[in-house]
Amino acid sequence: MKLFVAPTDHDWYMYLRGLPRDEVNFWFPSAGTAFRALESGEPFLFKAKSPHNAIIGGGFFVRYVAAPLSLAWHAFGDGNGAPDSRSLLKRLRKYNDTATPDPEIGCALLAEPFFFPEELWVDPPPNWAPTIVRGKTYSTDEPVGASLWNAVVHRMTDPRTVTGPKSVTPYLGDPPGVLSVPGQPNLFGTPTLMRRRLGQGAFRLSVLDAYGKRCAV
């Protein structure tokens, strides 16, 4: 199984941590190249930028869509990590100084997001480089990825972790899928990949993407 660790805006995290939702849009400042790092259902983890420098939560990848900011707002609203579209555009311009009033952004649509309180933050992987801009992929077939996933799973099941109205545990299996890591006990079984159900926001953007972002009757 693959994991993707993405540098995350701390204000985005703080806003959504106080607003439990079943789905969120992790947006990239520009659409750029298509996101192909994960398959549907694989974990997408949030890594706070300096000075916090820690894994602070995550979600389960559904799909990637490039869309104008206005459509992202129409589909996800404050699930974009801002209280209104004007605030979202202002936050975007911290990273992309485009003068375009409705810029196209990259949207990683995530189901069942979870947010760790500070006391549960996870240290970044030892091979994480501060120069990484978009993110880095890890595999649970390798010790670094397996160790990271184990740490995340234990915190996901902690009652202090903020989740949406629905449980985040179906992905993990029963019991949760903690992996074997050299030098660590294998407490549970191997996690089984499950396709995530499209939420309303992800469904809207997916339909618009299928129709070339045009309204259809």
Coordinates of C-alpha atoms in Angstrom, one line a residue:
M1 CA 0.0 0.0 0.0
K2 CA 1.2 3.5 -0.8
L3 CA 1.0 6.6 1.4
F4 CA 1.4 10.2 0.2
V5 CA 2.7 12.8 2.6
A6 CA 1.9 16.4 1.5
P7 CA 3.1 19.7 3.0
T8 CA 0.1 21.3 4.5
D9 CA -0.9 24.9 5.3
H10 CA -1.3 25.2 9.1
D11 CA -4.3 27.6 8.8
W12 CA -6.0 25.0 6.5
Y13 CA -5.5 22.4 9.2
M14 CA -6.6 24.6 12.1
Y15 CA -9.8 25.6 10.3
L16 CA -10.8 22.1 9.3
R17 CA -9.9 20.6 12.7
G18 CA -12.6 22.7 14.2
L19 CA -15.1 21.7 11.5
P20 CA -15.6 17.9 11.4
R21 CA -16.6 16.8 7.9
D22 CA -16.9 13.5 6.0
E23 CA -14.8 14.9 3.0
V24 CA -12.4 17.8 2.3
N25 CA -10.6 19.2 -0.7
F26 CA -6.8 19.3 -0.3
W27 CA -6.0 21.8 -2.9
F28 CA -2.8 22.6 -4.7
P29 CA -2.1 26.2 -5.7
S30 CA -2.0 25.3 -9.4
A31 CA -3.4 22.4 -11.3
G32 CA 0.0 21.5 -12.7
T33 CA 0.5 17.9 -13.7
A34 CA -2.1 15.3 -12.8
F35 CA -1.8 13.6 -9.4
R36 CA -1.1 9.9 -9.9
A37 CA 0.7 9.0 -6.6
L38 CA -2.2 7.1 -5.1
E39 CA -5.1 4.8 -6.0
S40 CA -8.6 5.4 -4.6
G41 CA -8.7 4.5 -0.9
E42 CA -5.0 4.9 -0.1
P43 CA -4.0 7.3 2.7
F44 CA -3.1 10.9 2.0
L45 CA -1.3 12.4 5.0
F46 CA -1.0 16.1 6.1
K47 CA 2.5 17.3 7.1
A48 CA 2.7 20.7 8.8
K49 CA 5.3 23.0 7.4
S50 CA 8.1 24.6 9.4
P51 CA 8.2 25.4 12.3
H52 CA 5.7 22.7 13.2
N53 CA 7.2 20.0 11.0
A54 CA 5.0 17.0 11.9
I55 CA 2.3 14.7 10.5
I56 CA -0.9 16.3 11.7
G57 CA -3.6 14.2 10.1
G58 CA -4.8 12.8 6.8
G59 CA -7.6 11.4 4.8
F60 CA -8.3 8.7 2.2
F61 CA -7.8 9.6 -1.4
V62 CA -10.8 9.5 -3.7
R63 CA -9.6 11.2 -6.9
Y64 CA -7.8 14.2 -8.3
V65 CA -9.5 16.9 -10.4
A66 CA -8.2 20.1 -11.8
A67 CA -10.9 22.8 -11.5
P68 CA -11.5 26.6 -11.3
L69 CA -11.5 27.8 -7.7
S70 CA -15.1 28.8 -8.1
L71 CA -16.2 25.2 -8.9
A72 CA -14.1 23.9 -6.0
W73 CA -15.9 26.3 -3.7
H74 CA -19.3 25.4 -5.2
A75 CA -18.6 21.7 -4.6
F76 CA -16.9 21.7 -1.2
G77 CA -17.6 25.1 0.4
D78 CA -15.8 25.5 3.7
G79 CA -14.4 22.0 3.2
N80 CA -11.7 23.8 1.2
G81 CA -10.3 25.0 4.5
A82 CA -11.6 28.6 4.4
P83 CA -14.9 30.3 5.6
D84 CA -15.7 31.8 2.2
S85 CA -14.5 32.0 -1.4
R86 CA -12.8 35.3 -0.9
S87 CA -10.7 33.9 2.0
L88 CA -9.9 30.9 -0.1
L89 CA -8.6 33.0 -2.9
K90 CA -6.6 35.1 -0.5
R91 CA -5.0 31.9 1.0
L92 CA -4.3 30.6 -2.5
R93 CA -2.4 33.8 -3.4
K94 CA 0.0 33.1 -0.5
Y95 CA 1.4 30.4 -2.8
N96 CA 0.4 31.5 -6.3
D97 CA 0.4 35.2 -7.0
T98 CA -1.8 34.9 -10.1
A99 CA -4.0 37.9 -10.8
T100 CA -6.6 35.6 -12.4
P101 CA -9.9 36.1 -10.5
D102 CA -10.8 32.4 -10.9
P103 CA -7.6 30.4 -11.1
E104 CA -7.5 26.7 -11.8
I105 CA -6.3 24.6 -8.9
G106 CA -5.5 21.0 -8.2
C107 CA -8.0 19.2 -6.0
A108 CA -7.2 16.1 -4.2
L109 CA -10.6 14.9 -3.0
L110 CA -10.3 13.2 0.4
A111 CA -12.9 11.1 2.3
E112 CA -13.1 10.6 6.1
P113 CA -10.4 13.2 7.1
F114 CA -8.8 13.0 10.5
F115 CA -6.9 15.6 12.5
F116 CA -4.5 14.9 15.3
P117 CA -4.2 17.2 18.3
E118 CA -0.7 18.6 18.9
E119 CA 0.1 16.0 21.5
L120 CA -0.5 13.2 19.0
W121 CA 1.5 14.7 16.1
V122 CA 3.9 12.3 14.4
D123 CA 7.5 13.0 13.5
P124 CA 8.1 13.1 9.7
P125 CA 9.9 10.2 8.1
P126 CA 13.6 10.3 8.6
N127 CA 14.2 10.6 4.8
W128 CA 11.8 13.6 4.5
A129 CA 13.6 16.6 2.9
P130 CA 12.7 20.2 3.6
T131 CA 13.0 21.0 -0.1
I132 CA 9.9 18.8 -0.9
V133 CA 7.2 21.0 -2.3
R134 CA 4.3 18.9 -3.5
G135 CA 4.8 15.8 -1.4
K136 CA 6.4 12.4 -1.3
T137 CA 5.1 8.8 -1.7
Y138 CA 6.0 6.0 0.8
S139 CA 5.2 2.3 0.6
T140 CA 4.2 0.1 3.5
D141 CA 6.3 -2.6 1.9
E142 CA 9.3 -0.7 3.2
P143 CA 10.3 -0.2 6.8
V144 CA 10.0 3.7 6.7
G145 CA 6.5 3.6 5.2
A146 CA 5.3 0.7 7.5
S147 CA 6.6 2.5 10.6
L148 CA 4.8 5.7 9.6
W149 CA 1.5 4.0 8.9
N150 CA 1.7 2.2 12.3
A151 CA 2.1 5.5 14.0
V152 CA -0.8 7.0 12.1
V153 CA -3.1 4.1 12.8
H154 CA -2.5 4.2 16.5
R155 CA -3.4 7.9 16.6
M156 CA -6.4 7.5 14.3
T157 CA -8.1 5.2 16.9
D158 CA -7.3 7.6 19.8
P159 CA -10.4 9.4 21.1
R160 CA -8.6 12.8 21.0
T161 CA -8.3 12.6 17.2
V162 CA -10.9 14.8 15.4
T163 CA -12.9 13.0 12.8
G164 CA -16.0 13.6 10.8
P165 CA -19.5 12.2 11.7
K166 CA -18.5 8.8 10.1
S167 CA -15.8 6.5 11.5
V168 CA -12.4 6.4 9.8
T169 CA -11.8 2.8 10.8
P170 CA -13.6 0.8 8.0
Y171 CA -10.4 1.3 5.8
L172 CA -8.3 -0.3 8.5
G173 CA -10.0 -3.6 8.8
D174 CA -11.0 -5.2 12.1
P175 CA -8.8 -5.0 14.0
P176 CA -6.8 -2.0 12.5
G177 CA -4.2 -2.9 9.9
V178 CA -0.9 -2.3 11.6
L179 CA 2.0 -3.7 9.7
S180 CA 5.0 -5.7 10.6
V181 CA 8.2 -3.6 11.0
P182 CA 11.6 -5.0 11.7
G183 CA 12.2 -4.8 15.4
Q184 CA 8.5 -4.1 16.2
P185 CA 5.8 -6.7 17.1
N186 CA 3.2 -7.5 14.4
L187 CA 0.1 -6.7 16.4
F188 CA -2.5 -6.9 13.7
G189 CA -3.0 -8.0 10.1
T190 CA -2.3 -6.4 6.8
P191 CA -4.8 -3.6 5.8
T192 CA -7.1 -4.2 2.9
L193 CA -7.6 -1.4 0.3
M194 CA -11.2 -0.3 0.1
R195 CA -12.6 2.1 -2.5
R196 CA -14.0 5.2 -0.8
R197 CA -17.6 6.2 -1.4
L198 CA -18.0 9.5 -3.2
G199 CA -19.3 12.3 -0.9
Q200 CA -21.5 15.1 -2.2
G201 CA -18.6 17.4 -2.9
A202 CA -16.5 14.8 -4.6
F203 CA -19.5 13.7 -6.6
R204 CA -20.2 17.2 -7.8
L205 CA -16.6 17.9 -9.0
S206 CA -16.4 14.4 -10.6
V207 CA -19.5 15.0 -12.6
L208 CA -18.3 18.5 -13.7
D209 CA -15.0 17.0 -14.6
A210 CA -16.7 14.3 -16.7
Y211 CA -18.6 17.0 -18.6
G212 CA -15.6 19.2 -19.2
K213 CA -16.6 21.5 -16.3
R214 CA -19.7 22.6 -18.2
C215 CA -23.1 22.6 -16.8
A216 CA -25.3 20.0 -18.3
V217 CA -29.1 19.6 -18.3

